[in-house]
Amino acid sequence: MAEMPGIDREKCDGCGLCVIVCHCGALTMVDKSINIIETVECDWCTDCEAVCATGAISCPFEISIE
Amino acid sequence: MTVQLDFLKNVLYFSGLDLAEIESIDKLVFEKSAERGEMVLLEGESATDLYFVASGAVKVFKTSAEGKEQILSIVRPGESFNDVSIFDGGPNPASARAMGPVLLYGIKKNDIEAILRNHPRVVLNVINVLASRVRHLVSLVEDLSFKHVIGRVAKILFEQVGGGQMGRGPRLTQQEMAAMAGTAREVVGRSLKALEEEGAIKVDRNRIVITDKEALKRVMEVSS
Ligand code: SF4
Ligand code: SF4
């Protein structure tokens, strides 16, 4: 199971920008709001988080020590 | 009303203009599309057109002598780029790359000059756009030119794992790290890369692993 970026459909204004920039096809618009599917193609580039002006997408990093 | 006309009406550059004025500007606009990853501007080349992003997003960045990229801004629909070289006549200060399929509306430099002469309102709008651009860049410069930001990012990572007491800390986005370090998201990306190059951390997809605690501490000390 690949973890995917988190989405907050409440914050999404349906602009579709993240869908356009995502290179892995994980993001789609469903009923004018963002939807995400799981895929190993997502390399956590964080571009979706970077372009989203409403803060509806988050790509959190798990921080650990060896 | 055409899509293009409707778009221009909502662009900051042309705010406050009446429909007849927008229509006259509309005639000077040309379309340009770019594929994902395509360069739309190259740093150092001379610029001939001003661009507005109609759809998609464009990343504006500088490349250092060592080939490292520093993102300066992400240009979203309705926003412009390449303004600086259009107005000062110099070469492009930065490169721009399409983050996905992008549609741009361009206006030639000569036509921009005519627009400014014929529509004084646009001059005020441009000043506004450039002033906020300068403000954004000044805040980036502050953070990029001082070593302490990378130290602050190092400290945040270190504290998240309880200084090594805890194996695993909470999860943080680059946006959150930026807020904690009092800097911009663009700077955090670069700091993480620098820490990775130092060998202090390793970024593996959605995981940041502190691989060398001592190296991380050194960065924290040097820059504090
Ligand atoms: S960029 Fe943000 S607001 Fe726009 S569609 Fe994606 S999640 Fe929604
Ligand atoms: S992190 Fe990158 S690849 Fe993954 S969903 Fe976001 S834009 Fe797509």
Short mmCIF file of C-alpha atoms and ligand atoms in Angstrom, two decimals:
data_model
loop_
_atom_site.label_atom_id
_atom_site.label_comp_id
_atom_site.label_asym_id
_atom_site.label_seq_id
_atom_site.Cartn_x
_atom_site.Cartn_y
_atom_site.Cartn_z
CA MET A 1 0.00 0.00 0.00
CA ALA A 2 1.47 3.29 -1.05
CA GLU A 3 0.62 6.18 1.20
CA MET A 4 -0.75 9.11 -0.76
CA PRO A 5 -0.89 12.87 -0.14
CA GLY A 6 -3.75 13.92 2.12
CA ILE A 7 -6.70 15.83 0.69
CA ASP A 8 -9.28 18.02 2.36
CA ARG A 9 -12.32 18.24 0.12
CA GLU A 10 -13.77 20.98 2.31
CA LYS A 11 -10.92 23.31 1.43
CA CYS A 12 -10.82 22.41 -2.29
CA ASP A 13 -12.29 25.06 -4.57
CA GLY A 14 -12.23 22.78 -7.61
CA CYS A 15 -9.66 24.77 -9.61
CA GLY A 16 -8.11 21.57 -10.97
CA LEU A 17 -4.53 22.87 -10.89
CA CYS A 18 -3.15 19.92 -8.93
CA VAL A 19 -4.69 17.51 -11.44
CA ILE A 20 -2.86 19.28 -14.27
CA VAL A 21 0.55 19.32 -12.58
CA CYS A 22 0.51 15.80 -11.13
CA HIS A 23 2.60 13.47 -13.29
CA CYS A 24 1.29 10.22 -11.81
CA GLY A 25 -2.40 10.59 -12.54
CA ALA A 26 -3.41 10.01 -8.93
CA LEU A 27 -5.52 13.16 -8.70
CA THR A 28 -8.89 13.54 -10.40
CA MET A 29 -11.89 15.81 -10.05
CA VAL A 30 -15.02 14.15 -8.75
CA ASP A 31 -18.13 16.30 -8.34
CA LYS A 32 -16.03 19.47 -8.68
CA SER A 33 -13.79 18.45 -5.82
CA ILE A 34 -10.48 16.70 -5.56
CA ASN A 35 -10.14 12.95 -5.33
CA ILE A 36 -7.02 10.82 -4.97
CA ILE A 37 -6.34 7.22 -5.83
CA GLU A 38 -3.48 5.10 -4.63
CA THR A 39 -0.55 4.54 -6.97
CA VAL A 40 3.08 3.63 -6.54
CA GLU A 41 3.85 6.07 -9.37
CA CYS A 42 3.53 8.96 -6.90
CA ASP A 43 7.09 9.90 -5.98
CA TRP A 44 6.07 12.52 -3.39
CA CYS A 45 7.28 15.34 -5.59
CA THR A 46 4.93 17.61 -3.54
CA ASP A 47 4.03 19.66 -6.62
CA CYS A 48 0.32 19.17 -5.87
CA GLU A 49 0.78 20.69 -2.41
CA ALA A 50 2.91 23.50 -3.86
CA VAL A 51 0.37 24.63 -6.47
CA CYS A 52 -2.73 24.35 -4.31
CA ALA A 53 -3.65 27.86 -3.25
CA THR A 54 -6.25 26.77 -0.70
CA GLY A 55 -4.12 24.33 1.27
CA ALA A 56 -6.39 21.40 0.41
CA ILE A 57 -3.49 19.03 -0.28
CA SER A 58 -0.76 18.03 2.11
CA CYS A 59 2.29 15.89 1.54
CA PRO A 60 3.58 15.24 5.05
CA PHE A 61 6.96 13.66 5.70
CA GLU A 62 7.47 11.12 8.41
CA ILE A 63 10.61 12.12 10.29
CA SER A 64 12.67 9.42 11.93
CA ILE A 65 16.20 8.72 13.05
CA GLU A 66 18.32 5.75 12.15
CA MET B 1 -17.41 36.90 -24.70
CA THR B 2 -14.46 34.71 -25.69
CA VAL B 3 -12.60 32.71 -23.08
CA GLN B 4 -9.52 34.83 -23.70
CA LEU B 5 -11.40 38.10 -23.25
CA ASP B 6 -12.99 36.83 -20.08
CA PHE B 7 -9.55 35.82 -18.81
CA LEU B 8 -7.95 39.18 -19.56
CA LYS B 9 -10.70 41.00 -17.68
CA ASN B 10 -9.71 39.16 -14.53
CA VAL B 11 -5.97 39.62 -14.82
CA LEU B 12 -4.42 42.07 -12.35
CA TYR B 13 -2.56 43.82 -15.16
CA PHE B 14 -5.79 44.91 -16.77
CA SER B 15 -8.02 45.46 -13.77
CA GLY B 16 -10.11 48.61 -13.91
CA LEU B 17 -10.16 48.76 -17.72
CA ASP B 18 -13.48 48.91 -19.55
CA LEU B 19 -14.56 46.33 -22.06
CA ALA B 20 -13.55 48.38 -25.10
CA GLU B 21 -10.03 48.76 -23.72
CA ILE B 22 -9.77 45.04 -22.93
CA GLU B 23 -10.97 44.26 -26.45
CA SER B 24 -8.22 46.36 -27.97
CA ILE B 25 -5.63 44.54 -25.84
CA ASP B 26 -7.19 41.18 -26.65
CA LYS B 27 -6.20 41.64 -30.29
CA LEU B 28 -2.51 41.72 -29.32
CA VAL B 29 -2.58 38.46 -27.38
CA PHE B 30 -1.23 35.23 -28.82
CA GLU B 31 -1.48 31.72 -27.45
CA LYS B 32 1.41 29.44 -26.66
CA SER B 33 1.21 26.00 -25.17
CA ALA B 34 3.87 23.92 -23.49
CA GLU B 35 4.09 20.30 -22.43
CA ARG B 36 4.99 19.04 -18.99
CA GLY B 37 8.63 19.79 -18.25
CA GLU B 38 9.09 22.05 -21.25
CA MET B 39 11.21 25.16 -20.70
CA VAL B 40 9.30 28.30 -21.55
CA LEU B 41 12.09 30.69 -20.61
CA LEU B 42 15.81 30.25 -20.25
CA GLU B 43 17.84 32.24 -17.76
CA GLY B 44 20.24 34.59 -19.53
CA GLU B 45 18.43 34.65 -22.85
CA SER B 46 16.83 37.80 -24.07
CA ALA B 47 13.12 38.08 -23.65
CA THR B 48 10.65 39.19 -26.23
CA ASP B 49 7.28 38.39 -24.70
CA LEU B 50 5.33 38.84 -21.51
CA TYR B 51 3.32 35.80 -20.46
CA PHE B 52 0.19 35.13 -18.49
CA VAL B 53 -0.63 31.62 -17.36
CA ALA B 54 -4.10 30.80 -18.73
CA SER B 55 -4.19 27.23 -17.44
CA GLY B 56 -1.73 25.01 -15.63
CA ALA B 57 1.22 26.22 -13.60
CA VAL B 58 4.78 27.36 -14.31
CA LYS B 59 7.78 27.07 -12.04
CA VAL B 60 10.18 30.03 -12.10
CA PHE B 61 13.65 29.13 -10.86
CA LYS B 62 17.33 29.98 -10.94
CA THR B 63 20.09 27.47 -11.44
CA SER B 64 23.34 27.82 -9.51
CA ALA B 65 26.79 27.20 -10.95
CA GLU B 66 26.67 23.72 -9.38
CA GLY B 67 23.41 23.03 -11.17
CA LYS B 68 21.18 23.42 -8.12
CA GLU B 69 17.71 24.77 -8.65
CA GLN B 70 16.15 27.39 -6.44
CA ILE B 71 12.45 27.90 -7.01
CA LEU B 72 11.57 31.58 -6.95
CA SER B 73 7.86 31.26 -7.52
CA ILE B 74 5.06 29.15 -8.86
CA VAL B 75 2.96 31.06 -11.36
CA ARG B 76 -0.72 30.15 -11.29
CA PRO B 77 -3.56 30.95 -13.70
CA GLY B 78 -4.10 34.70 -14.04
CA GLU B 79 -0.55 35.56 -12.99
CA SER B 80 2.22 36.87 -15.21
CA PHE B 81 5.90 36.09 -15.58
CA ASN B 82 8.90 37.50 -17.41
CA ASP B 83 7.80 41.03 -16.49
CA VAL B 84 11.22 42.11 -15.28
CA SER B 85 13.11 41.59 -18.52
CA ILE B 86 10.25 43.03 -20.54
CA PHE B 87 10.45 46.29 -18.63
CA ASP B 88 14.20 46.66 -18.14
CA GLY B 89 15.19 45.20 -21.49
CA GLY B 90 17.78 42.90 -19.93
CA PRO B 91 18.10 39.13 -20.23
CA ASN B 92 15.73 36.74 -18.41
CA PRO B 93 16.77 36.73 -14.75
CA ALA B 94 15.39 33.21 -14.27
CA SER B 95 14.19 30.17 -16.15
CA ALA B 96 10.61 28.96 -16.32
CA ARG B 97 9.36 25.43 -16.80
CA ALA B 98 5.85 24.06 -17.36
CA MET B 99 4.77 21.97 -14.36
CA GLY B 100 2.22 20.14 -16.49
CA PRO B 101 0.50 20.95 -19.78
CA VAL B 102 0.28 24.73 -19.82
CA LEU B 103 -1.55 27.29 -21.90
CA LEU B 104 0.01 30.75 -21.97
CA TYR B 105 -1.23 34.05 -23.30
CA GLY B 106 1.65 36.13 -24.56
CA ILE B 107 2.04 39.77 -25.51
CA LYS B 108 5.04 41.04 -27.43
CA LYS B 109 7.30 43.57 -25.77
CA ASN B 110 6.52 46.26 -28.36
CA ASP B 111 2.82 45.75 -27.89
CA ILE B 112 3.18 46.04 -24.12
CA GLU B 113 4.83 49.42 -24.60
CA ALA B 114 1.91 50.56 -26.74
CA ILE B 115 -0.57 49.29 -24.14
CA LEU B 116 1.20 51.26 -21.41
CA ARG B 117 1.09 54.44 -23.48
CA ASN B 118 -2.58 54.05 -24.35
CA HIS B 119 -3.88 52.87 -21.00
CA PRO B 120 -2.28 54.71 -18.06
CA ARG B 121 -4.32 52.59 -15.68
CA VAL B 122 -2.23 49.59 -16.71
CA VAL B 123 0.92 51.41 -15.57
CA LEU B 124 -0.48 51.59 -12.05
CA ASN B 125 -1.45 47.94 -12.17
CA VAL B 126 2.03 46.94 -13.34
CA ILE B 127 3.63 48.88 -10.50
CA ASN B 128 1.41 46.95 -8.16
CA VAL B 129 2.38 43.59 -9.65
CA LEU B 130 6.09 44.42 -9.64
CA ALA B 131 5.99 45.75 -6.08
CA SER B 132 4.53 42.55 -4.72
CA ARG B 133 7.03 40.56 -6.79
CA VAL B 134 9.88 42.54 -5.22
CA ARG B 135 8.42 42.01 -1.76
CA HIS B 136 8.32 38.25 -2.29
CA LEU B 137 11.87 38.16 -3.64
CA VAL B 138 13.25 40.30 -0.84
CA SER B 139 11.89 37.88 1.74
CA LEU B 140 13.44 34.99 -0.19
CA VAL B 141 16.79 36.76 -0.47
CA GLU B 142 16.90 37.32 3.26
CA ASP B 143 16.48 33.63 3.92
CA LEU B 144 18.60 32.30 1.09
CA SER B 145 21.59 34.45 1.88
CA PHE B 146 21.83 33.41 5.50
CA LYS B 147 22.99 30.04 6.60
CA HIS B 148 20.73 30.09 9.61
CA VAL B 149 17.65 28.94 7.74
CA ILE B 150 19.12 25.56 6.91
CA GLY B 151 20.17 25.37 10.56
CA ARG B 152 16.61 26.11 11.64
CA VAL B 153 15.29 23.38 9.38
CA ALA B 154 17.91 21.00 10.79
CA LYS B 155 16.81 21.93 14.30
CA ILE B 156 13.15 21.30 13.50
CA LEU B 157 13.97 17.82 12.20
CA PHE B 158 16.13 17.12 15.23
CA GLU B 159 13.45 18.26 17.65
CA GLN B 160 10.79 16.19 15.95
CA VAL B 161 12.57 13.03 16.96
CA GLY B 162 13.11 14.31 20.49
CA GLY B 163 16.80 14.91 19.86
CA GLY B 164 17.19 11.22 19.08
CA GLN B 165 15.21 10.02 22.11
CA MET B 166 12.29 9.05 19.94
CA GLY B 167 12.80 6.91 16.88
CA ARG B 168 9.94 8.48 15.02
CA GLY B 169 8.36 11.90 15.27
CA PRO B 170 5.11 13.40 14.00
CA ARG B 171 4.63 14.08 10.33
CA LEU B 172 5.27 17.49 8.83
CA THR B 173 4.68 19.01 5.41
CA GLN B 174 7.20 21.38 3.82
CA GLN B 175 4.60 24.07 4.34
CA GLU B 176 4.51 23.37 8.06
CA MET B 177 8.31 23.24 8.33
CA ALA B 178 8.41 26.61 6.57
CA ALA B 179 5.97 28.10 9.06
CA MET B 180 8.00 26.69 11.97
CA ALA B 181 11.29 27.99 10.56
CA GLY B 182 9.74 31.35 9.73
CA THR B 183 10.60 31.05 6.08
CA ALA B 184 9.03 30.32 2.69
CA ARG B 185 8.21 26.85 1.44
CA GLU B 186 10.67 27.35 -1.44
CA VAL B 187 13.53 27.69 1.04
CA VAL B 188 12.63 24.51 2.92
CA GLY B 189 12.89 22.42 -0.24
CA ARG B 190 16.36 23.72 -0.83
CA SER B 191 17.39 23.28 2.81
CA LEU B 192 16.32 19.62 2.76
CA LYS B 193 18.39 19.08 -0.37
CA ALA B 194 21.39 20.73 1.26
CA LEU B 195 21.03 18.56 4.37
CA GLU B 196 20.83 15.50 2.18
CA GLU B 197 24.02 16.54 0.41
CA GLU B 198 25.73 16.99 3.78
CA GLY B 199 24.83 13.37 4.45
CA ALA B 200 22.80 14.36 7.51
CA ILE B 201 19.47 13.10 6.24
CA LYS B 202 18.05 10.90 3.54
CA VAL B 203 14.75 11.70 1.86
CA ASP B 204 12.99 8.55 0.75
CA ARG B 205 9.64 9.41 -0.84
CA ASN B 206 7.54 10.53 2.15
CA ARG B 207 10.15 9.74 4.75
CA ILE B 208 12.96 11.88 6.07
CA VAL B 209 15.47 9.73 7.89
CA ILE B 210 18.16 11.36 9.99
CA THR B 211 21.13 9.27 8.97
CA ASP B 212 23.88 11.20 10.72
CA LYS B 213 22.79 12.89 13.93
CA GLU B 214 26.20 14.46 14.48
CA ALA B 215 26.29 15.98 11.01
CA LEU B 216 22.81 17.40 11.60
CA LYS B 217 23.94 18.90 14.91
CA ARG B 218 26.97 20.46 13.23
CA VAL B 219 24.71 22.23 10.74
CA MET B 220 22.56 23.45 13.62
CA GLU B 221 25.60 24.85 15.44
CA VAL B 222 27.39 26.40 12.49
CA SER B 223 24.34 28.33 11.49
CA SER B 224 22.94 29.33 14.86
S1 SF4 C 1 -5.21 22.68 -6.46
FE1 SF4 C 1 -6.24 22.59 -4.46
S2 SF4 C 1 -8.13 23.75 -4.74
FE2 SF4 C 1 -7.38 23.25 -6.79
S3 SF4 C 1 -8.40 21.31 -7.32
FE3 SF4 C 1 -6.44 20.78 -6.38
S4 SF4 C 1 -6.93 20.48 -4.21
FE4 SF4 C 1 -8.65 21.59 -5.11
S1 SF4 C 2 3.16 14.24 -4.78
FE1 SF4 C 2 3.54 14.56 -6.97
S2 SF4 C 2 3.17 12.57 -7.89
FE2 SF4 C 2 2.26 12.48 -5.84
S3 SF4 C 2 0.12 13.06 -6.10
FE3 SF4 C 2 1.23 14.95 -5.67
S4 SF4 C 2 1.82 15.81 -7.64
FE4 SF4 C 2 1.19 13.67 -7.97
#
